[in-house]
XYZ file of C-alpha atoms in Angstrom:
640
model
C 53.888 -5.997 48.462
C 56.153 -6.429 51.362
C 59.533 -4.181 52.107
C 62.133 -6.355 51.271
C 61.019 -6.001 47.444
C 61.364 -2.280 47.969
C 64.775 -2.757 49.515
C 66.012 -4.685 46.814
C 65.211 -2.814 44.115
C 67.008 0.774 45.687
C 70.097 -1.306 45.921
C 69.519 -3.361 42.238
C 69.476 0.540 41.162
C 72.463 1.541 42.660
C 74.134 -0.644 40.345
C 71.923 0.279 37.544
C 72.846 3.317 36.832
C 76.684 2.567 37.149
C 76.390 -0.437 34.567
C 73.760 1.730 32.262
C 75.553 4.512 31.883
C 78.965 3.087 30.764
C 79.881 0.659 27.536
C 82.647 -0.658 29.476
C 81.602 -2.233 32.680
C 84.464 -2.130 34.963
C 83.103 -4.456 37.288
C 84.183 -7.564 35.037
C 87.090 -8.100 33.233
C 87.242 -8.257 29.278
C 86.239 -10.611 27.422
C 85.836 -10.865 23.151
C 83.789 -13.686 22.201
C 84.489 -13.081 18.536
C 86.651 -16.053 17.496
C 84.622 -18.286 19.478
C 81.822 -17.279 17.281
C 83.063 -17.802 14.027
C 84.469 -21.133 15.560
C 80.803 -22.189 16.605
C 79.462 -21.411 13.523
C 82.427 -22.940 11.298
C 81.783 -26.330 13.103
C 78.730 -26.451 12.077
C 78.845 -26.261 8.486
C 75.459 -28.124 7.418
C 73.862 -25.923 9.728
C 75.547 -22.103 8.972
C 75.937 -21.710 5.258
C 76.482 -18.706 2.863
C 76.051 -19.008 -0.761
C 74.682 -16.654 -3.523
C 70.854 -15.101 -4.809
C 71.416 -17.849 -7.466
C 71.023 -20.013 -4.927
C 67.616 -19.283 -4.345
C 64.901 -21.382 -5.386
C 63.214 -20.183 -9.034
C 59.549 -21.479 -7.686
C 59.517 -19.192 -4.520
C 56.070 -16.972 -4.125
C 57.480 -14.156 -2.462
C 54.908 -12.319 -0.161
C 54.607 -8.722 1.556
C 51.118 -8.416 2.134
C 50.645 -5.158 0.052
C 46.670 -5.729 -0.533
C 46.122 -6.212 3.853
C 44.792 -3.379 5.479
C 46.262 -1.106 7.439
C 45.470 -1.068 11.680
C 46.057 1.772 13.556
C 43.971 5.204 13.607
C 45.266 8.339 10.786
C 44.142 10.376 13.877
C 46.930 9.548 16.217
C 49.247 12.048 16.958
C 53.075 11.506 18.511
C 54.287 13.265 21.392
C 54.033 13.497 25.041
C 54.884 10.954 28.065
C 52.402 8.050 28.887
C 52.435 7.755 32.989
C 51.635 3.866 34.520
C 52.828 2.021 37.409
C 53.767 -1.315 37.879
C 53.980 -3.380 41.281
C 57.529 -4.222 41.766
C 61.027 -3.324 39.828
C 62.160 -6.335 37.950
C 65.303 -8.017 39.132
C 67.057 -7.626 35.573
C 67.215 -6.346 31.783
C 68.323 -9.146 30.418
C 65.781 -11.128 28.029
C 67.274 -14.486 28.715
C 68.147 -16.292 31.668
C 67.666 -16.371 35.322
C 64.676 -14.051 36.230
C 64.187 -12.755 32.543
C 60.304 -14.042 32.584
C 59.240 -11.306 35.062
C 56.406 -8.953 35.263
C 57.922 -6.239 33.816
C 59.320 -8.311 30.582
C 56.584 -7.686 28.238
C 56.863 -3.565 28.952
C 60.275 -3.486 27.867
C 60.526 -6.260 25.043
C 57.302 -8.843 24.650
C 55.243 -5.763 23.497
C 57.870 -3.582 22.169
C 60.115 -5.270 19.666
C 59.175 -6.444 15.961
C 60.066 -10.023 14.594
C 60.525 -10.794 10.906
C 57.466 -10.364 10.459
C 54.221 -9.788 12.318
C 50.862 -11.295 13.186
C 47.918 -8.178 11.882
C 45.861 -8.367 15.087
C 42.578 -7.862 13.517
C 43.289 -10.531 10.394
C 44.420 -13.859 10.188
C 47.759 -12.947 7.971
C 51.184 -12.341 8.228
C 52.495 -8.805 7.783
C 56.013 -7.187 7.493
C 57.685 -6.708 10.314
C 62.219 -6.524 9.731
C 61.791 -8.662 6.692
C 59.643 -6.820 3.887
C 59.056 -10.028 1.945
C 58.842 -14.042 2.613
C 58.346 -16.636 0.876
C 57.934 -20.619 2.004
C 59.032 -23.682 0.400
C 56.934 -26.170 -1.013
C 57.956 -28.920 1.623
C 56.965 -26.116 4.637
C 60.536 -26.757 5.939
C 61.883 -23.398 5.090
C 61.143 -19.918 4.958
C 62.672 -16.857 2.789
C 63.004 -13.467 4.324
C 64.152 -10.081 1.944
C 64.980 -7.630 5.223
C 63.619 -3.999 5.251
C 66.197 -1.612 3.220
C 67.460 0.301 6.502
C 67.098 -1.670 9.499
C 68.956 -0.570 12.532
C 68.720 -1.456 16.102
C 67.991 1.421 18.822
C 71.615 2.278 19.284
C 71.833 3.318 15.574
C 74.176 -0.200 14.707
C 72.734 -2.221 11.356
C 70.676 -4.897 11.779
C 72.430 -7.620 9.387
C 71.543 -11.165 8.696
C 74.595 -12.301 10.550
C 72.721 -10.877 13.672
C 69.681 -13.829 13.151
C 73.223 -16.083 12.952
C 74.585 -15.028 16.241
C 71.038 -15.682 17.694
C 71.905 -19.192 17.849
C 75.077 -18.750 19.586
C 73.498 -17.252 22.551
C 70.610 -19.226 22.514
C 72.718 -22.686 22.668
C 74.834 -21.182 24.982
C 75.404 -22.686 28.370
C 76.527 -19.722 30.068
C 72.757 -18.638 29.725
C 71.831 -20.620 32.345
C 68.437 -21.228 30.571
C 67.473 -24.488 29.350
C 63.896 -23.708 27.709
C 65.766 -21.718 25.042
C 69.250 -24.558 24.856
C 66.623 -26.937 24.420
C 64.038 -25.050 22.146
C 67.025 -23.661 19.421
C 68.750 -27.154 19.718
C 65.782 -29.134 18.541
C 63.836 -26.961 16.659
C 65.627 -25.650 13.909
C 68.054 -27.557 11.149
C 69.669 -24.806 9.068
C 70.235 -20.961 8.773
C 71.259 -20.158 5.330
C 72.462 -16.307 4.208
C 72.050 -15.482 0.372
C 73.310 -12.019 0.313
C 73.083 -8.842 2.514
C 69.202 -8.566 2.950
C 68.138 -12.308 1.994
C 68.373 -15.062 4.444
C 66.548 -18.198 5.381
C 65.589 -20.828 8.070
C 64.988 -24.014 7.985
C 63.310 -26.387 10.189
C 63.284 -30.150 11.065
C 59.770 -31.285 9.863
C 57.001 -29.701 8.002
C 54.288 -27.864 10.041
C 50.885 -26.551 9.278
C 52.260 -22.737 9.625
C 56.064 -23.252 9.238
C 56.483 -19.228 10.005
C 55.566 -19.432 13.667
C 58.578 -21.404 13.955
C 61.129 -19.305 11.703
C 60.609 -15.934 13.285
C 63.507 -15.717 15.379
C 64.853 -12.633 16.831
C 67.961 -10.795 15.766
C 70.623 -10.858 18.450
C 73.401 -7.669 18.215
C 76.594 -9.073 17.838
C 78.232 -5.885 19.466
C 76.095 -6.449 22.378
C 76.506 -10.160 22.852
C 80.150 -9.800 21.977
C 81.140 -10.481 25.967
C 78.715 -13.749 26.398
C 80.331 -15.469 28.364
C 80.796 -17.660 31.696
C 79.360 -15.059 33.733
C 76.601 -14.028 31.397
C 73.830 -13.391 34.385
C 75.968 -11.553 36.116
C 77.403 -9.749 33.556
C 74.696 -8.715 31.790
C 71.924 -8.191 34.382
C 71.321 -4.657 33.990
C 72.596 -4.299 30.516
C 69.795 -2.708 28.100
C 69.853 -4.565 24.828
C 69.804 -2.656 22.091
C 65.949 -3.181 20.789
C 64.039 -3.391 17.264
C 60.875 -1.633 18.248
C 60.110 1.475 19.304
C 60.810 2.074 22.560
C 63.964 1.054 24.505
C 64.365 2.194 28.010
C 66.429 5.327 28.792
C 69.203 4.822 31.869
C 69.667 8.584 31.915
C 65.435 8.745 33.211
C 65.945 5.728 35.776
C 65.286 7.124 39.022
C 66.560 4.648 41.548
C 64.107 2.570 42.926
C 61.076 4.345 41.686
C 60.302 4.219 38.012
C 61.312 3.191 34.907
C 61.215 5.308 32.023
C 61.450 4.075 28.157
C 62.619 6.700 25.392
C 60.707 6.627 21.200
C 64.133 5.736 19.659
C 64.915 8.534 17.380
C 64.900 7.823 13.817
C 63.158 4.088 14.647
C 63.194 2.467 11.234
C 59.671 1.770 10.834
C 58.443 5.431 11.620
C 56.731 5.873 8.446
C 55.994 2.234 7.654
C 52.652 0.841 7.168
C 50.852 -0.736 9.991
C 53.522 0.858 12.051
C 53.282 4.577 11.068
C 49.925 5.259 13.547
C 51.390 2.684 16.510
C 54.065 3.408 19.475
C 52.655 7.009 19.391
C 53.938 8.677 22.635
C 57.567 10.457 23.438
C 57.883 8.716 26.683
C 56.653 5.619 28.794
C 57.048 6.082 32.243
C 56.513 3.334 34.816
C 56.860 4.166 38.594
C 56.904 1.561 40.840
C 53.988 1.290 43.264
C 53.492 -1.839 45.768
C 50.027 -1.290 46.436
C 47.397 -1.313 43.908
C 44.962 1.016 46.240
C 47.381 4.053 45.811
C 48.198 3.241 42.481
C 44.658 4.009 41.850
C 44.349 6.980 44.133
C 47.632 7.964 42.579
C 45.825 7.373 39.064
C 42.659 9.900 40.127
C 45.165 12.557 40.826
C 46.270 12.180 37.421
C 49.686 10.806 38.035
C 48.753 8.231 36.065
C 47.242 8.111 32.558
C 45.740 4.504 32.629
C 44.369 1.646 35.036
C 43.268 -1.927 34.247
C 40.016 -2.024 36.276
C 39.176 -5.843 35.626
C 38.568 -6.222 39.401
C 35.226 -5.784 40.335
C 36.091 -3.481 43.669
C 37.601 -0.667 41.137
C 35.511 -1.222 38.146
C 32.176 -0.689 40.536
C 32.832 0.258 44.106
C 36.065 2.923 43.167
C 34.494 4.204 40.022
C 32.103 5.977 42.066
C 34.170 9.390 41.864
C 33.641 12.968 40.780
C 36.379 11.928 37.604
C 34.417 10.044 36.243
C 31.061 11.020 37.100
C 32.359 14.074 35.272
C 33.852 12.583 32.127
C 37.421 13.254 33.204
C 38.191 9.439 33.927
C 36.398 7.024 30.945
C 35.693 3.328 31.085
C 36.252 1.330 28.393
C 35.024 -2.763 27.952
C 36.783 -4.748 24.949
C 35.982 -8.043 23.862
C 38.908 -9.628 22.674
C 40.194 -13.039 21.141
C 43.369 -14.079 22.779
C 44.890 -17.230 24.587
C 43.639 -17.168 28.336
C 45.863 -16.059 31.138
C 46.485 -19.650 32.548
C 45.295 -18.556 36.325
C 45.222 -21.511 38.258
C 47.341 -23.781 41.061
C 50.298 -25.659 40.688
C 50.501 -28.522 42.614
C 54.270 -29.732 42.787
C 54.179 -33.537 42.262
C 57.990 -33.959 43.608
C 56.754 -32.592 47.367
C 55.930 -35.443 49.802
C 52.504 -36.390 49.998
C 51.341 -34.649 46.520
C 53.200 -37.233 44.279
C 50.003 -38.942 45.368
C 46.825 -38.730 42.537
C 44.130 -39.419 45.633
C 45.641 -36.345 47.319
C 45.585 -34.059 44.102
C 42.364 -34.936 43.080
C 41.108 -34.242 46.796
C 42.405 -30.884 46.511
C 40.974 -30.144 43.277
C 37.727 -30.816 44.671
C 38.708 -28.882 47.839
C 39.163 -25.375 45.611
C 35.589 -23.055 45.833
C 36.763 -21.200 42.888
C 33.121 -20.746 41.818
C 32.274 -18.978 45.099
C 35.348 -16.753 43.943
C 33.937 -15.907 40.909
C 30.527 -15.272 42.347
C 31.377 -12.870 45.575
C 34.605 -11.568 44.531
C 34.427 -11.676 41.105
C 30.484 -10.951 41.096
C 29.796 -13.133 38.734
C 32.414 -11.103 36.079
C 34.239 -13.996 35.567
C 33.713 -17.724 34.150
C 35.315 -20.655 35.657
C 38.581 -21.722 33.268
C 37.783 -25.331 32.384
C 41.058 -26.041 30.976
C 44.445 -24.467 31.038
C 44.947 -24.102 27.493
C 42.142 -22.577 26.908
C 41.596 -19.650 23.927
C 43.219 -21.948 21.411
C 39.981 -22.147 19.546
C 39.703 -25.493 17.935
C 43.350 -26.868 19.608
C 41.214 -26.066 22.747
C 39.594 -29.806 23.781
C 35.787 -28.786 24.381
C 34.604 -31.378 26.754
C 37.292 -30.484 29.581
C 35.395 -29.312 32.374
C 37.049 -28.457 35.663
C 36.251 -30.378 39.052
C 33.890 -28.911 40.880
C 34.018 -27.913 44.391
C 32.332 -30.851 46.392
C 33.808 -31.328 50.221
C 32.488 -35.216 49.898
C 34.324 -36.312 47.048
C 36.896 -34.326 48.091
C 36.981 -36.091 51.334
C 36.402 -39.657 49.593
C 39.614 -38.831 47.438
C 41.301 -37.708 51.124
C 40.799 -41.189 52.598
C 42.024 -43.450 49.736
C 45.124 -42.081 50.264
C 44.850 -42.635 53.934
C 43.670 -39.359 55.461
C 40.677 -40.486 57.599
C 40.660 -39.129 61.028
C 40.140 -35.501 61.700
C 41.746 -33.650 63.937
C 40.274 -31.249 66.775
C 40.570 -28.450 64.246
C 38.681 -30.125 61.894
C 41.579 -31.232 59.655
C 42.577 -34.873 58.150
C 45.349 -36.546 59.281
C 46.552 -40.300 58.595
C 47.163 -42.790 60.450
C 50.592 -41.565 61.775
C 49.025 -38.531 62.794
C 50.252 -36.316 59.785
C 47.800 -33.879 59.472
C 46.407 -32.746 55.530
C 47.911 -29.797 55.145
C 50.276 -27.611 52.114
C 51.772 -24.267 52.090
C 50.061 -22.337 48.612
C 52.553 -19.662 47.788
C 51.158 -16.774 45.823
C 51.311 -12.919 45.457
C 51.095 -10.858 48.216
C 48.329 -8.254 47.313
C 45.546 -6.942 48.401
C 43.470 -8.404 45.392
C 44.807 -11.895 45.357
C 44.833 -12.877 49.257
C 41.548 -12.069 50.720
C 40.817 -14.655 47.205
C 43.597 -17.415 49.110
C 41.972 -16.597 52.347
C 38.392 -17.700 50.729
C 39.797 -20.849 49.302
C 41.491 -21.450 52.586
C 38.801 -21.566 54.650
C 36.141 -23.527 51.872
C 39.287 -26.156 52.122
C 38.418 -26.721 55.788
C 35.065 -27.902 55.093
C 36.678 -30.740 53.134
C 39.282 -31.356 55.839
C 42.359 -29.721 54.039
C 44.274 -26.990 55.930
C 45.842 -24.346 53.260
C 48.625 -22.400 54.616
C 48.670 -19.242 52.585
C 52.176 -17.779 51.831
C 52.169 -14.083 49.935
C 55.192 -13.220 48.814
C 56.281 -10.024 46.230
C 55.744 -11.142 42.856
C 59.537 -11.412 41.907
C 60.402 -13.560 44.786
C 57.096 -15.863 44.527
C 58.171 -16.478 40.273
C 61.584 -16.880 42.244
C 60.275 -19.470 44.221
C 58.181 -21.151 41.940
C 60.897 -21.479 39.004
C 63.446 -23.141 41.301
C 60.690 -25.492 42.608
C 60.622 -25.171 46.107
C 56.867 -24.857 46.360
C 54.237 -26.976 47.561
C 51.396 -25.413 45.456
C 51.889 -22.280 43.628
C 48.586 -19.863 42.481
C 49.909 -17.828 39.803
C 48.860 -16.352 35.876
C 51.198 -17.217 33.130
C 50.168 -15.557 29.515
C 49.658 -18.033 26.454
C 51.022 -17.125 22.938
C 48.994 -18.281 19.702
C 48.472 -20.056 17.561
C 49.114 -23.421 19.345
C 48.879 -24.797 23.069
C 52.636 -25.526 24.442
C 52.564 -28.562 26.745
C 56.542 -29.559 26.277
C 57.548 -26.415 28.418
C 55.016 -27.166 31.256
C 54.721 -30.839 31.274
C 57.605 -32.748 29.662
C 59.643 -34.832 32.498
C 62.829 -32.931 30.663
C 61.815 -29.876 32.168
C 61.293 -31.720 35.572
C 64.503 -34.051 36.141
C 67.780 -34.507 35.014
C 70.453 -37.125 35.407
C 73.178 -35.730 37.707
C 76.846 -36.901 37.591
C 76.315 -38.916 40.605
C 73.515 -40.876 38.817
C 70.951 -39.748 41.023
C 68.023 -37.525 39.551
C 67.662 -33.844 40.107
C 64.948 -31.229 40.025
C 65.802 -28.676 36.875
C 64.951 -25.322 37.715
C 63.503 -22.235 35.712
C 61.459 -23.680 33.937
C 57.691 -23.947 33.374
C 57.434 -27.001 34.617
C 56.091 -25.910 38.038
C 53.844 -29.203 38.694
C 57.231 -30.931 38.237
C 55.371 -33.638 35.784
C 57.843 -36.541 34.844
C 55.524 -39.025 32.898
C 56.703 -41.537 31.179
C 53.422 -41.998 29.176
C 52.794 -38.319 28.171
C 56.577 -37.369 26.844
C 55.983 -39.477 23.937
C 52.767 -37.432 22.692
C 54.145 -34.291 23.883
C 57.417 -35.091 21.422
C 55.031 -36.079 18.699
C 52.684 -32.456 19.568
C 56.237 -30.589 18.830
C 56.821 -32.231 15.914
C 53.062 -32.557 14.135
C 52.516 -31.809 10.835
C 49.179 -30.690 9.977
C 46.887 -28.960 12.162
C 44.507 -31.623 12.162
C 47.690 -33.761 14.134
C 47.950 -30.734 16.517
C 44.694 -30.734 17.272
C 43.800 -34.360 17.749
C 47.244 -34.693 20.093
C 46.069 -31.145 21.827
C 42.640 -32.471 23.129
C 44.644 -35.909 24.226
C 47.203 -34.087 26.035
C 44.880 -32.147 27.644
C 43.071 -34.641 29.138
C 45.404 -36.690 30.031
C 46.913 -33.589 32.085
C 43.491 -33.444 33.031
C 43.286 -36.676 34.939
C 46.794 -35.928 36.790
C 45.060 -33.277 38.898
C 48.253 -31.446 38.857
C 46.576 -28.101 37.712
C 43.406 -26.376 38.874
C 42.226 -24.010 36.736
C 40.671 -20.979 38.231
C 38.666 -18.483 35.800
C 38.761 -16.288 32.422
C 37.257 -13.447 30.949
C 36.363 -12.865 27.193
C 36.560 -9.240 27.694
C 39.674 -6.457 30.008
C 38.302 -3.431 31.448
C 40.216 -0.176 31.947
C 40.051 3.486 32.684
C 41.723 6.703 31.420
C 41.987 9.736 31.637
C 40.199 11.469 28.535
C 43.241 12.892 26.910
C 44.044 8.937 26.101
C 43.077 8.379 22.907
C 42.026 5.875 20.950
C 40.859 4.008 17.425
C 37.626 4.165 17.088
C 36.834 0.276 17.250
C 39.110 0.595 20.172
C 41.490 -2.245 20.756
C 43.242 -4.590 18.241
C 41.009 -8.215 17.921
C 44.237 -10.377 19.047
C 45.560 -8.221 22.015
C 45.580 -9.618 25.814
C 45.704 -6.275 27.062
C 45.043 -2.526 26.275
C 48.437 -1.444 26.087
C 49.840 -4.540 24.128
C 48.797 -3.292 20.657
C 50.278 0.483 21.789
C 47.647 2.129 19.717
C 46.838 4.823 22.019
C 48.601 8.402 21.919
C 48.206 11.248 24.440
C 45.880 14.009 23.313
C 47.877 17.373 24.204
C 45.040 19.361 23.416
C 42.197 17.615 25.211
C 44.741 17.263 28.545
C 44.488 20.698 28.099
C 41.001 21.266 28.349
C 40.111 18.267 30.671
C 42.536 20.267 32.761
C 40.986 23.832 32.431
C 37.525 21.648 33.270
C 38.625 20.553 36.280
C 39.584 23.864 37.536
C 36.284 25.459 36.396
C 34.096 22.602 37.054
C 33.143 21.631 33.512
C 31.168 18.636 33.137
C 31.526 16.495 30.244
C 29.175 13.648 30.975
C 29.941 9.920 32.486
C 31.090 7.779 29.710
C 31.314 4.489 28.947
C 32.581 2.109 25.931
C 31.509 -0.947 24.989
C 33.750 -2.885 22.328
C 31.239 -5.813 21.416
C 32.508 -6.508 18.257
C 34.436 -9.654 19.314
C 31.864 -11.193 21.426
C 31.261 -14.578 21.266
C 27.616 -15.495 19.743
C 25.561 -17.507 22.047
């Protein structure tokens, strides 16, 4: 990763700490957003009610899930501080708004707090999360929830139903400067309804096949939120929201610049809980902030680091050749999981002269060797993505197949669009001399640019120049949310049970009327190909708003291929298993990863081993040898 990224995050710090460390920030004035709450919510009256448990439907089939079975491992054992790394420092804490979908995002929230109620990750049920009990109504429009007895957020404040009310006031709220969420808790929800202290529901506009997906929303703290206001992002960019789960991260551990470090929350409410008694196991997580992935490793060897996702070939094969784990000190592990695919791919931004043009999209398409990828960099590890909602199962249209890589009809493509002559370099240009050529903005990394580099120079052969541009991770997300790409190459992770095509496709996301009357771009969002079809907003809309899963699917494999035939995405490859490495005092269940996790660390079912660090230490000095090892997970593997 370049310097600048470094830079920025020393001086982010400085201010860090300041804002962290203090519940008054004296860098903005006061504000009290208190009245304008309870105004908000008393002009909505069909939509914020109170009444009274008699209230509550007689014919409700309340549900907690007592007869599931329990995940975790009896074994684990609490204590001691997890060491990682992670490639840059994330340029804020705050969960919504401008820059809030960074890397670091799921390590401090996405994997760390607990909805309503919860996925199991091995079964296909729901199990208590904050509410203990739910129930749905017969017209799948809205569902109960009785909340856990003693609930309270990480600072030690109650979590109280009014909390899932003041979610909606910061998720409508302008000042987020966030329009996925305005737009998502504007449409998508028709009532919240509190029936006493622990008993609340929501209610939706339409009926869906799984109406709970679409009820679990988050609490927001009231005392935290209570200053929301016109400078929100500012405001509240290093804030740490008080959290749900288990782990919130710890200002007085921030080390400026350098690492990250996230406390257990004493007296977390779910301690003892089942399904959450044997999870979120260690004292400490501590993340220190490493640019290149080479040291990290070297760094990890040395033991400064507990773990390492070793899905690249180069560090699964050619850097596992060490003493550690040759010796037993370092373990592999291989885990075949079920889980929504990682959309890798490229974006091609339709607004940018010359791509708004199908001949030229579909000539790049053709123009991307991402099979010689997969073969020589990938050795063969990987399998060309054929669609980019893939891992949806059935919802997951099975005769999408990506375009290969074929210089001819690439070339063919190239010249309907008017890109005949080459040049003396071997590229296209038209008939005003403009040569074929597009900047592809992506990470700057040692993994993913020699890959860029490859595709680069396969493009030539089909007369396309591809003018790589790596750029640190949070500037290149930076980039790519506020549009100003020509083609972006980046991962985005997928959340089940259904694809989501109105946040990357629909023209809302795309354009918006301005007050001159003349259309703008709308930025951050996840609409990166900028996609503004007139013909796909309708099914998209009807997608949202389908009723049976049978309607989700049918409009799934439709959308898909009609995004198909726009060229605007090129899907790169996937992997039905991850790879990773560590050190032998990680421990972990004995079938080894949760069924629906994306990653190792998502589930947080490993602990830290006091007693074999110990010994793998005492080893090391004496030159024990415990033996190579390595686990395979094959219980989740597809059947051929």
């Amino acid at each position: 990763m370049i310097s600048f990224a470094r830079t920025a995050a020393l001086i982010s710090c400085a201010a860090i700490v300041v804002s962290c460390s203090d519940s008054e920030d004296t860098r903005f004035p006061p504000y009290d957003n208190t009245e304008e709450v309870k105004a908000y919510w008393k002009s909505k009256p069909d939509f914020f009610q109170w009444k009274t448990p008699a209230d509550l439907p007689t014919s409700l089939k309340w549900e907690n899930a007592t007869d599931v079975p329990e995940f975790g491992d009896p074994r684990a054992k609490k204590g001691g501080t997890f060491h990682d790394w992670h490639p840059t420092f994330p340029p804020t804490f705050r969960k919504v708004g401008p820059d809030a979908s960074n890397a670091f995002r799921g390590e401090h929230h996405d994997n760390i707090e607990i909805g309503l109620i919860t996925r199991h990750p091995d079964e296909d049920v729901w199990i208590p999360g904050l509410a203990k009990e739910w129930a749905v109504s017969e017209d799948r429009k809205t569902v109960y929830f009785r909340l856990q007895d003693k609930l309270t957020f990480s600072d030690g404040h109650p979590i109280e139903v009014e909390d899932f009310f003041m979610t909606f006031f910061v998720m409508t709220s302008t000042h987020l400067k966030d329009p996925w969420y305005n737009d998502w808790y504007t449409k998508e929800y028709a009532g919240i309804t509190q029936f006493d202290d622990r008993t609340f529901s929501i209610t939706i506009p339409e009926p869906k096949p799984d109406p709970i997906w679409y009820a679990m929303i988050p609490p927001s703290p009231r005392h935290f939120y209570r200053e929301l206001g016109p400078d929100f992002p500012a405001r509240y960019q290093w804030r740490i929201c008080p959290v749900t789960g288990a782990y919130v991260i710890d200002p007085a551990l921030m080390k400026r610049g350098r690492s990250i470090t996230l406390s257990r929350v004493k007296d977390w409410w779910a301690r003892d809980l089942k399904h959450y008694r044997y999870l979120f196991n260690c004292d400490f997580l501590e993340y220190k902030i490493i640019a290149s992935q080479d040291k990290a490793f070297e760094m990890f060897r040395q033991g400064q680091f507990d773990y390492y996702l070793a899905g690249l070939p180069r560090y699964w094969y050619d850097k596992a050749e060490v003493p550690e784990i040759y010796r037993g000190y370092i373990e592999r592990h291989m885990f075949y999981n079920e889980y929504p695919q990682v959309t890798w791919g490229i974006r091609i931004n339709e607004s940018k002269p010359l791509l708004e043009n199908l001949d030229v999209r579909l000539g790049i398409n053709y123009s991307m060797n991402f099979q010689k990828v997969i073969d020589v960099d990938f050795r063969g590890d990987k399998t060309r993505m054929n669609s980019t909602v893939s891992g949806f199962g059935k919802f997951t249209n099975p005769d999408l197949r990506a375009r290969p890589y074929d210089p001819v009809k690439a070339r063919e493509h190239f010249a309907k669009a008017g890109f005949t002559k080459a040049g003396p370099d071997g590229i296209l240009q038209n008939a005003e001399g403009k040569k074929l050529a597009f900047t592809l903005t992506t990470f700057n990394s040692g993994t993913i640019t020699p890959i860029m580099l490859r595709l680069k120079e396969e493009a030539k052969k089909a007369g396309l120049e591809i003018n790589v541009e790596g750029l640190d991770s949070t500037q290149m997300y930076k980039k790519l949310d506020q549009k100003n790409h020509e083609m972006g190459f980046a991962g985005f992770g997928a959340q089940p049970p259904y694809p989501r095509f109105w946040d990357d496709y629909h023209s809302a996301n795309a354009f918006k009327i301005g007050k001159d009357g003349k259309r703008e771009i709308v930025t951050d969002t996840n609409n990166m190909t900028q996609t503004a079809d007139p013909a796909l907003d309708p099914l998209i809309d009807q997608h949202r708003k389908a009723k049976t899963e049978e309607e989700v699917q049918r409009l799934s494999w439709q959308l898909a291929k009609l995004i198909e035939d726009r060229a605007c995405t090129i899907p790169a490859w996937e992997s039905p298993f991850y790879r990773y490495m560590t050190w032998r005092w990680v421990q972990w269940p004995a079938k080894g990863n949760a069924r629906k996790s994306r990653e190792p660390m998502d589930a947080h079912m490993f602990w830290i081993d006091e007693d074999v660090k110990r010994e793998t230490k005492e080893a090391i000095r004496t030159g024990r040898d415990f033996g190579e090892t390595l686990r395979v997970f094959d219980a989740y593997q597809a059947k051929q």
